[in-house]
Coordinates of C-alpha atoms in Angstrom, one line a residue:
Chain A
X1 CA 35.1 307.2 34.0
X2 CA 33.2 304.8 31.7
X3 CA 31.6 307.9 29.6
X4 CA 35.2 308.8 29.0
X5 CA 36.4 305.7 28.3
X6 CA 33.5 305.3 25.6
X7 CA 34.1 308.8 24.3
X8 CA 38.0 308.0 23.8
X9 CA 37.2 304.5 22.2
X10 CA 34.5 306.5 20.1
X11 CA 37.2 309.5 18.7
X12 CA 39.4 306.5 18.5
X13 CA 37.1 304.4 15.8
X14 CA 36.4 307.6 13.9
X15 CA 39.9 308.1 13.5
X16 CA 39.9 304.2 12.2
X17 CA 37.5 304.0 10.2
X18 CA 38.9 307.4 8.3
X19 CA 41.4 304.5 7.7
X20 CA 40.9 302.2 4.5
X21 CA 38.1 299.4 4.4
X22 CA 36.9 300.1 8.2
X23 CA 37.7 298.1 11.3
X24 CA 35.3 296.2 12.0
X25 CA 36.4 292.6 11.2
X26 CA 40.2 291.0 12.6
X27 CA 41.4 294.1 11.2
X28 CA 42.2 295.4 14.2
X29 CA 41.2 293.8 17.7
X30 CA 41.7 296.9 20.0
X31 CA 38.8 298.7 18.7
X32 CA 36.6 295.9 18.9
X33 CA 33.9 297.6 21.2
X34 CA 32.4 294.5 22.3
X35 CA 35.1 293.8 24.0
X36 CA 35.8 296.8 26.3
X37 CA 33.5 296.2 29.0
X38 CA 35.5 293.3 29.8
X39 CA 38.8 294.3 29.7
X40 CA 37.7 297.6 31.5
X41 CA 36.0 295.3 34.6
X42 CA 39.1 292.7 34.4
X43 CA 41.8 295.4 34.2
X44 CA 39.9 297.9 37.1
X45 CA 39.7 294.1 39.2
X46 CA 43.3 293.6 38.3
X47 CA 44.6 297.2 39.6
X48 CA 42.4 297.2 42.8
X49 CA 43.8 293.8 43.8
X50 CA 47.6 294.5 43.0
X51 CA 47.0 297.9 45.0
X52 CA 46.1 296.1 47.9
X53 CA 48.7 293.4 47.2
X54 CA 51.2 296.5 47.2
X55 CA 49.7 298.8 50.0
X56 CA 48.9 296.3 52.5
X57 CA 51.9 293.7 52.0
X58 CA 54.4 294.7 49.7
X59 CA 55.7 298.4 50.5
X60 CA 55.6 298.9 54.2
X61 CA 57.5 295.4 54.2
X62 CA 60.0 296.9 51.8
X63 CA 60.5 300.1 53.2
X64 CA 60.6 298.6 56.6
X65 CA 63.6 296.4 55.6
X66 CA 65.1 299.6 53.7
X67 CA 64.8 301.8 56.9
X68 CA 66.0 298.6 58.9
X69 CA 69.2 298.4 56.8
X70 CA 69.4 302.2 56.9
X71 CA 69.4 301.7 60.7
X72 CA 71.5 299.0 60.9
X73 CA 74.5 300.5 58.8
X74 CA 73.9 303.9 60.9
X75 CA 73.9 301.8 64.5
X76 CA 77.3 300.0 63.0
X77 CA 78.7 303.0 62.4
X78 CA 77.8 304.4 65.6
X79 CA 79.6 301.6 67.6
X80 CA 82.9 301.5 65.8
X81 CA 82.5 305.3 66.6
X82 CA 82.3 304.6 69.6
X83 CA 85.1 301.4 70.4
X84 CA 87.5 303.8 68.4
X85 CA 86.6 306.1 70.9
X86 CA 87.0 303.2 73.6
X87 CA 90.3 302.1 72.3
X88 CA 91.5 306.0 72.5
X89 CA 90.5 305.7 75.9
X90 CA 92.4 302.7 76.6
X91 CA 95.4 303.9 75.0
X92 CA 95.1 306.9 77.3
X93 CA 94.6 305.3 80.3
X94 CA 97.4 302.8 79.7
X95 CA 99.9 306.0 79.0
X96 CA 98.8 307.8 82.2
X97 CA 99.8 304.3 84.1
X98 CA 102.6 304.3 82.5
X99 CA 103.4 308.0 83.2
X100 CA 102.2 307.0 86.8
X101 CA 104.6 304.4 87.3
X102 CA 107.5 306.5 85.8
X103 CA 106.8 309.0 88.5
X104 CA 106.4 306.7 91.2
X105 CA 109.3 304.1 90.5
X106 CA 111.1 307.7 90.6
X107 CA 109.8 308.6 93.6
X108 CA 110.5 305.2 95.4
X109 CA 114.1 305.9 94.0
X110 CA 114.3 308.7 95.7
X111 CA 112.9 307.8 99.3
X112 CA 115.2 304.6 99.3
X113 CA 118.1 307.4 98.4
X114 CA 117.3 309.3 101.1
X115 CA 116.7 306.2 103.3
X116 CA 120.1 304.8 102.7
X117 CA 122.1 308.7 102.7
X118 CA 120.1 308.9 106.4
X119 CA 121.1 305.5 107.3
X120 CA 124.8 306.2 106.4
X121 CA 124.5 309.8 108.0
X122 CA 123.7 308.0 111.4
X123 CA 126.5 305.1 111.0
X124 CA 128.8 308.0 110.0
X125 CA 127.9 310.2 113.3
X126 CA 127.8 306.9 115.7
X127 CA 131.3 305.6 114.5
X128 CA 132.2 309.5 114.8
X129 CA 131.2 309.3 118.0
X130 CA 132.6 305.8 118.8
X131 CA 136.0 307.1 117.6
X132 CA 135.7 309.9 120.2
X133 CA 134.6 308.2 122.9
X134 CA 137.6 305.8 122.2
X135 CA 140.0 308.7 121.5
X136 CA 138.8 310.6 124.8
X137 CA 139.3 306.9 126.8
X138 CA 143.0 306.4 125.3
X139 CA 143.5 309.9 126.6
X140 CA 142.5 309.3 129.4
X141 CA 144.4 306.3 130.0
X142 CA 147.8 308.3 128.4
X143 CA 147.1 310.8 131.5
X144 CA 146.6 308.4 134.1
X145 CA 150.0 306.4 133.2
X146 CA 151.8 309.8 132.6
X147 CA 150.4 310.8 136.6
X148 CA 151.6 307.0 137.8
X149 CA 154.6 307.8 136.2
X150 CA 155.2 311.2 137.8
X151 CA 154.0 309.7 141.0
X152 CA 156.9 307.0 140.7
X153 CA 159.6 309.2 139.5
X154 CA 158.8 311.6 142.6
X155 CA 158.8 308.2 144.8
X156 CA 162.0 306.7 143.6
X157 CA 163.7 310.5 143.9
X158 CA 162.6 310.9 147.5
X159 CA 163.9 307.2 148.3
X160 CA 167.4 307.7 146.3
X161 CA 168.1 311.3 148.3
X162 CA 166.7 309.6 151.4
X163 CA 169.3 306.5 150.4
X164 CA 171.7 309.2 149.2
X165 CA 171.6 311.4 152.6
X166 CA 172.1 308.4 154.2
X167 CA 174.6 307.6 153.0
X168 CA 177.0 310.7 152.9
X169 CA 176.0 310.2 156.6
X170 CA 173.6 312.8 157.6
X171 CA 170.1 312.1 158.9
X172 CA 167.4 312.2 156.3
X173 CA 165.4 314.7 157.6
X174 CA 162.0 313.2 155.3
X175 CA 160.4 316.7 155.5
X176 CA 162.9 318.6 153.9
X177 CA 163.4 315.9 151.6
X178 CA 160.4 316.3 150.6
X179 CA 159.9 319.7 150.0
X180 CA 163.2 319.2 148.0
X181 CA 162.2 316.9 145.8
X182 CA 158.6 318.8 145.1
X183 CA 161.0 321.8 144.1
X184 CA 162.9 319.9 142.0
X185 CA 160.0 317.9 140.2
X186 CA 158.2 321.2 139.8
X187 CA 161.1 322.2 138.0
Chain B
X1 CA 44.4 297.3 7.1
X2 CA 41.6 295.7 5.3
X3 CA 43.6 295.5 1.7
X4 CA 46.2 293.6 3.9
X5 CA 43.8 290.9 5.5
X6 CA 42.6 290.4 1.1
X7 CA 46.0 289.9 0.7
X8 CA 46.3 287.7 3.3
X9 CA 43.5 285.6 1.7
X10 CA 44.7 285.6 -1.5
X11 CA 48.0 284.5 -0.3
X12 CA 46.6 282.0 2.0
X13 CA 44.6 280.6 -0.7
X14 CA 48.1 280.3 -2.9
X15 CA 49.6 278.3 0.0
X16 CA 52.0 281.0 0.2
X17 CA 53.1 283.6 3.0
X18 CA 50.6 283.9 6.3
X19 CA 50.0 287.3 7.7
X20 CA 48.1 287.1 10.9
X21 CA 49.9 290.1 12.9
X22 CA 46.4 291.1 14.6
X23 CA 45.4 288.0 15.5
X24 CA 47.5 287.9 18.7
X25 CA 45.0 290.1 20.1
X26 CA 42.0 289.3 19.8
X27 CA 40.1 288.8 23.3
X28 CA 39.4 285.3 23.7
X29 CA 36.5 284.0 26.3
X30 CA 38.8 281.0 28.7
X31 CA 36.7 278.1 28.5
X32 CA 34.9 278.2 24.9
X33 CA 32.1 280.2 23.8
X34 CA 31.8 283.3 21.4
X35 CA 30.4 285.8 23.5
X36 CA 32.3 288.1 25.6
X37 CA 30.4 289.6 28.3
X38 CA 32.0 292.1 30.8
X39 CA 32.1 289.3 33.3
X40 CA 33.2 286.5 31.2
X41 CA 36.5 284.9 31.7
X42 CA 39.3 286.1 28.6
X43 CA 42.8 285.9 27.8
X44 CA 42.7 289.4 29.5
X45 CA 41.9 287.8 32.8
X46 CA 44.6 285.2 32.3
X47 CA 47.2 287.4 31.5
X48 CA 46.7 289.8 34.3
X49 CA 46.2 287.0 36.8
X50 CA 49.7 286.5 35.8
X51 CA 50.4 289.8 36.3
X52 CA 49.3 290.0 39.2
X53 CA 51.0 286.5 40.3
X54 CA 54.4 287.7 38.7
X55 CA 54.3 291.0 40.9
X56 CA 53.2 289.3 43.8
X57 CA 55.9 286.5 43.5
X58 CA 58.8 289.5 43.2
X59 CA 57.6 291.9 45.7
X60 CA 55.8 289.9 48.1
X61 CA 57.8 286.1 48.1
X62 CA 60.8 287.4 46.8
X63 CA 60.8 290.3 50.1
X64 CA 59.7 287.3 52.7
X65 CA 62.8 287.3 54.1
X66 CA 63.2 290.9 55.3
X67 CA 67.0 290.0 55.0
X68 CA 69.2 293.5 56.4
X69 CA 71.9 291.6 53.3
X70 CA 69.3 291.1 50.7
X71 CA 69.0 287.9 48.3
X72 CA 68.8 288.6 44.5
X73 CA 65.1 288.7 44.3
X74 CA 64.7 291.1 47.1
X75 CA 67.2 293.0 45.7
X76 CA 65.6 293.6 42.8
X77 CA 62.2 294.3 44.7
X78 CA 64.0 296.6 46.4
X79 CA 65.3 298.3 43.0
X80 CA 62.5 298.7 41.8
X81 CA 60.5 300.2 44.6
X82 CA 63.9 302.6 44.9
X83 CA 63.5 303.6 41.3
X84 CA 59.7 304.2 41.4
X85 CA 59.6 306.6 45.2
X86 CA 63.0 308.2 43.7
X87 CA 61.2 308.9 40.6
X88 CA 57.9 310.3 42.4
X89 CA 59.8 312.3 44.9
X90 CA 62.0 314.0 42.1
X91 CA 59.3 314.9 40.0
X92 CA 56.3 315.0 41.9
X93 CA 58.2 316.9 45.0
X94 CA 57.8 315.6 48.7
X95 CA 54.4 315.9 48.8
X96 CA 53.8 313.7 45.6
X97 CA 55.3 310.8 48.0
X98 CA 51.7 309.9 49.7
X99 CA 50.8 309.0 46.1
X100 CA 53.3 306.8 45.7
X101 CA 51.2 303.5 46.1
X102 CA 49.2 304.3 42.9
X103 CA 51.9 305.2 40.7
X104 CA 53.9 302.1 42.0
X105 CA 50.7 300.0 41.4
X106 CA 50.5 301.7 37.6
X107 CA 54.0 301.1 36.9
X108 CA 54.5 297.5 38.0
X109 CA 51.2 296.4 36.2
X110 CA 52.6 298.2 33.0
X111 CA 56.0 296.5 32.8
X112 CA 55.1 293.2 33.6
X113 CA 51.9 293.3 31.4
X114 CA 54.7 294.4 28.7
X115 CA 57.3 291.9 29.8
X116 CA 54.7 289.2 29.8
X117 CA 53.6 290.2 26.2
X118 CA 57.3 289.3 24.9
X119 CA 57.0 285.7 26.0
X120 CA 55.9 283.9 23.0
X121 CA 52.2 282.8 22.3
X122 CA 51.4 285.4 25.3
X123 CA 48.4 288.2 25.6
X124 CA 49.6 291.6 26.1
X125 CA 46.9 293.5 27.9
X126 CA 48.5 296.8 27.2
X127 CA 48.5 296.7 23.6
X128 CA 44.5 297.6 24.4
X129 CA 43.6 300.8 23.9
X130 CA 40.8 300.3 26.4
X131 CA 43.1 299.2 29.5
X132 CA 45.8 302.5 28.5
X133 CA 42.3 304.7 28.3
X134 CA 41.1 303.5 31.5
X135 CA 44.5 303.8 33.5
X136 CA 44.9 307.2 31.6
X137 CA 41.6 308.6 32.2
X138 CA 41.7 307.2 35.8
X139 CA 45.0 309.5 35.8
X140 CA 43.4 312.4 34.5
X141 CA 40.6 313.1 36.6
X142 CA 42.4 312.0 40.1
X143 CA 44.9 314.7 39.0
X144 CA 42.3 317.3 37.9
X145 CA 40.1 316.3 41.0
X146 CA 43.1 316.8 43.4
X147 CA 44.0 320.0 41.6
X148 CA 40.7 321.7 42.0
X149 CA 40.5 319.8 45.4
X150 CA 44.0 321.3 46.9
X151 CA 43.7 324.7 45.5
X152 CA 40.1 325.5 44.2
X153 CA 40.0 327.6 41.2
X154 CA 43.2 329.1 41.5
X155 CA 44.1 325.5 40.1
X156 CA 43.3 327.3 36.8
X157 CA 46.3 329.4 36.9
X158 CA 48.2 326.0 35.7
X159 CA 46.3 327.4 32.4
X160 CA 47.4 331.2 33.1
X161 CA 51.0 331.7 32.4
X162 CA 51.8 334.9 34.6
X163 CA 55.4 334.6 33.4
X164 CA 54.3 335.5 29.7
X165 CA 53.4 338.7 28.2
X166 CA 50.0 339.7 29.0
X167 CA 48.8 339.9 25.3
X168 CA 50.5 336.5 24.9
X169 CA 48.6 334.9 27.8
X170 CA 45.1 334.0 26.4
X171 CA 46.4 331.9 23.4
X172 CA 48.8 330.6 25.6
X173 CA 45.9 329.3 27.7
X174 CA 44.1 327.8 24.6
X175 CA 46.8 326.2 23.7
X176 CA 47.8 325.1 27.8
X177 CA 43.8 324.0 28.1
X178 CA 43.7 322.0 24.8
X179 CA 47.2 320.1 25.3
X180 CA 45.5 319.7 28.9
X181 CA 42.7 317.9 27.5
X182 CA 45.0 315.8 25.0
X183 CA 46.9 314.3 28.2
X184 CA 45.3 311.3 28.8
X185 CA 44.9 310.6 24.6
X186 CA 48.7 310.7 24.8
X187 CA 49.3 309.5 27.4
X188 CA 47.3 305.6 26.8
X189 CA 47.7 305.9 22.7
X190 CA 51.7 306.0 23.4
X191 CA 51.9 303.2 25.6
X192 CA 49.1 300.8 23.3
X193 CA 50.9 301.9 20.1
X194 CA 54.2 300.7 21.1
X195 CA 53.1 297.2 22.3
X196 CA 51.1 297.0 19.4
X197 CA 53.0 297.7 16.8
X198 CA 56.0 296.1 18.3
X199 CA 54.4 292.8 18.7
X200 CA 52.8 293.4 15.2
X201 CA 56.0 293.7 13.4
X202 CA 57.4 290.9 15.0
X203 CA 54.9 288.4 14.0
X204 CA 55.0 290.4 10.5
X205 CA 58.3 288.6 10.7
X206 CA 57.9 285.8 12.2
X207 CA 55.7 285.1 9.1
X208 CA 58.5 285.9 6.7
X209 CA 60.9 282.8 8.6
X210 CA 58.8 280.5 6.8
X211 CA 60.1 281.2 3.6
X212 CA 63.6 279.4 3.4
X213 CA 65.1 281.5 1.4
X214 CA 65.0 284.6 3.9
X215 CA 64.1 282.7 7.1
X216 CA 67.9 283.6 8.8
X217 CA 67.4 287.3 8.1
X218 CA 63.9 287.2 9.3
X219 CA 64.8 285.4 12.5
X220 CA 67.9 287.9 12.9
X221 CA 65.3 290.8 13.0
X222 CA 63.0 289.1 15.4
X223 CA 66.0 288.9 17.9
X224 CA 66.9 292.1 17.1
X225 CA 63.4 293.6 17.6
X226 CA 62.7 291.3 20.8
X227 CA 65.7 293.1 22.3
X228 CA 64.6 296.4 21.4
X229 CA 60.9 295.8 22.7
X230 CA 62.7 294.4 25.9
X231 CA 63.5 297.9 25.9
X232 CA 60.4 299.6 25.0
X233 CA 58.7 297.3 27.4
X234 CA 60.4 298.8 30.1
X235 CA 61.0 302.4 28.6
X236 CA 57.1 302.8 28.2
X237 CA 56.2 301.8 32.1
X238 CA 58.9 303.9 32.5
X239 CA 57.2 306.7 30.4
X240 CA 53.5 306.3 31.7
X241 CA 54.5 306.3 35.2
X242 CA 56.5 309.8 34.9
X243 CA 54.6 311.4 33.4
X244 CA 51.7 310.1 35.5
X245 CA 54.3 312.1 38.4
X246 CA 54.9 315.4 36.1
X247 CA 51.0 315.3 36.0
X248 CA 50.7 315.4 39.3
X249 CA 52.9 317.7 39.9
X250 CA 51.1 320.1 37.9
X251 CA 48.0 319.2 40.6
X252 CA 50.0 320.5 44.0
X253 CA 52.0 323.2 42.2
X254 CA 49.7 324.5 39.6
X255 CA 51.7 327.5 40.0
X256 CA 54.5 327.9 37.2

């Protein structure tokens, strides 16, 4: 690297001194030869160290914090992603409840519908039957006063022709009374 | 340049204007002394100690926090290691990427041995054409060497341009070998010449503002060339390091 170096500077001072008066003096400090090994040893120092500087320290550190922000804004993304998703969910989940207690309040509705038509079908038939029983009882009764009565009109004839023979002086005779009257009730 | 320092004397000697554009860089020993051996402390040193300090302090103490939400320094750290990896991926391609440290390490010691230059009274390193030749060279012959490494000698069809007309091709290759070879002359001459003749001009100027009579015009054009230097400064780091990339590009695909 040096040779090269020395042969640049070297084209380079040709090409000065083709240049009025030579270079030699202050004229013109970059191609003062002396100089060169010093810069060249400072400058190839200088690189080396800010290499390492840059290789061991500075880079990784930056691109970790780049790929680290990279991440981060990725992994933020990710989980509003994902409670969007969450919140769909939830919004689902609170429609199908809501759905679900439609369906049952309906359903409830229903049964205590049916409920109360059963229970008014069963008062209905036991008052039905109440009523018949009752109607079948006063029927009942009717028939047993209307026999009485029969009974008593037959006993009160049967006395009044008994009286009535009597009377027109004859012997009551009760059999043929009887039999009489039975003809006559018969109709 | 000689006729100037006469005139310079002369001048000097009239108590009139002082021209001493060069003088800023001359390599000084530290701690006295006229001799300048290759070990002896210089303004060099100095200067890229505070190089070396100055990159340190951004991408080492200003990164300490490894904050996710970064602060302004680390932000800036993180710039410019963004700009330099998006640069070597784009033109050196994926594979260029494992070289990333050394271009990094060429480009942050450019532009902060050219920001460092614009501070007043400062040494700029690279306005030597022996620190450009040395990173230049060094560029050249890792590049060749990695060429020839990767793909042998098909790593000379970089000079054989298939796509060209046969008859064409051999004084294409001439012309590909010798602009080859004038890569690195470029490539350090560019970057010294700028800083050079930037910082020259300015202190050509400088040395006008002590004339009364034109001293607010001078000191207008020193702003106005400090702000475009600000610029070159950067634009030249810039410059070195991608082309240090399209260089090595030309290493792992030699192939047009």
């Amino acid at each position: 690297m040096a040779t090269e170096t020395e042969s640049q500077g070297d084209a380079a001072a040709t090409g000065a001194d083709a240049a009025p008066g030579g270079a030699e003096a202050v004229g013109m400090p970059q191609l003062d030869f002396t100089t060169f090994p010093n810069q060249i040893f400072w400058l190839v120092v200088t690189l080396v160290v800010i290499y390492l500087i840059l290789s061991r320290v500075a880079l990784p550190r930056i691109e970790s914090v780049l790929n680290d922000r990279k991440s981060t804004i990725t992994g933020d993304i990710a989980r509003a992603e994902e409670l969007k998703l969450q919140a769909e969910e939830a919004e689902a989940a609170y429609n199908q409840a809501l759905a679900d207690a439609r369906a049952e309040a309906q359903t409830i509705i229903a049964e205590a519908k049916a409920e109360m038509q059963a229970e008014l079908d069963a008062a209905t038939a036991k008052a039905d039957a109440e009523i018949a029983a009752k109607a079948a009882e006063s029927e009942r009764a009717i028939a047993d006063i209307r026999a009485g009565a029969m009974q008593s009109v037959e006993e009160v004839a049967k006395a009044t022709a008994a009286e009535i023979v009597s009377a027109m002086g004859g012997k009551s005779d009760a059999k043929a009374i009887d039999a009489a009257i039975a003809a006559q009730v018969k109709g | 340049m000689k006729k100037g320092t006469d005139d310079v004397a002369t001048a000097e000697e009239e108590g009139g204007l002082v021209f001493h554009p060069m003088d800023q860089f001359i390599v000084k020993p530290l701690f006295g002394g006229d001799t300048v051996n290759w070990y002896t402390p210089t303004n060099v040193t100095l200067w890229m100690v505070i190089a070396i300090l100055a990159i340190t302090a951004l991408l080492v103490l200003g990164t300490r926090g490894r904050a996710i939400v970064p602060s302004r320094v680390q932000s800036v750290a993180e710039l410019a290691y963004g700009f330099v990896y998006k640069m070597v991926e784009d033109v050196a391609g994926k594979d260029g990427v494992k070289y990333f440290p050394y271009i990094m390490t060429l480009f942050m010691f450019i532009v902060f041995s050219n920001m460092l230059g614009l501070i007043p009274m400062s040494f700029t390193t690279t306005s030597h054409i022996a620190v450009t030749a040395v990173m230049a060279v060094a560029v050249f012959l890792a590049v060749t060497i990695l060429g020839f490494v990767l793909h042998g000698m098909s790593f000379l069809k970089l000079f054989w341009i298939s796509a060209a007309p046969l008859p064409l091709r051999p004084i294409l290759a001439l012309i590909e070998v010798i602009s080859y070879f004038v890569r690195p002359v470029s490539h350090s001459i560019r970057l010294a010449g700028n800083m050079m003749a930037g910082h020259a001009v300015i202190k050509v100027f400088a040395a006008f503002a002590a004339v009364a009579l034109i001293s607010p015009l001078s000191i207008l054009a020193i702003t106005a060339i400090y702000a475009l230097e600000t610029l070159v400064s950067f634009i030249q780091a810039y410059v070195f390091a991608i082309l240090t990339c399209v260089y090595l590009k030309d290493a792992l695909h030699p192939h047009h």
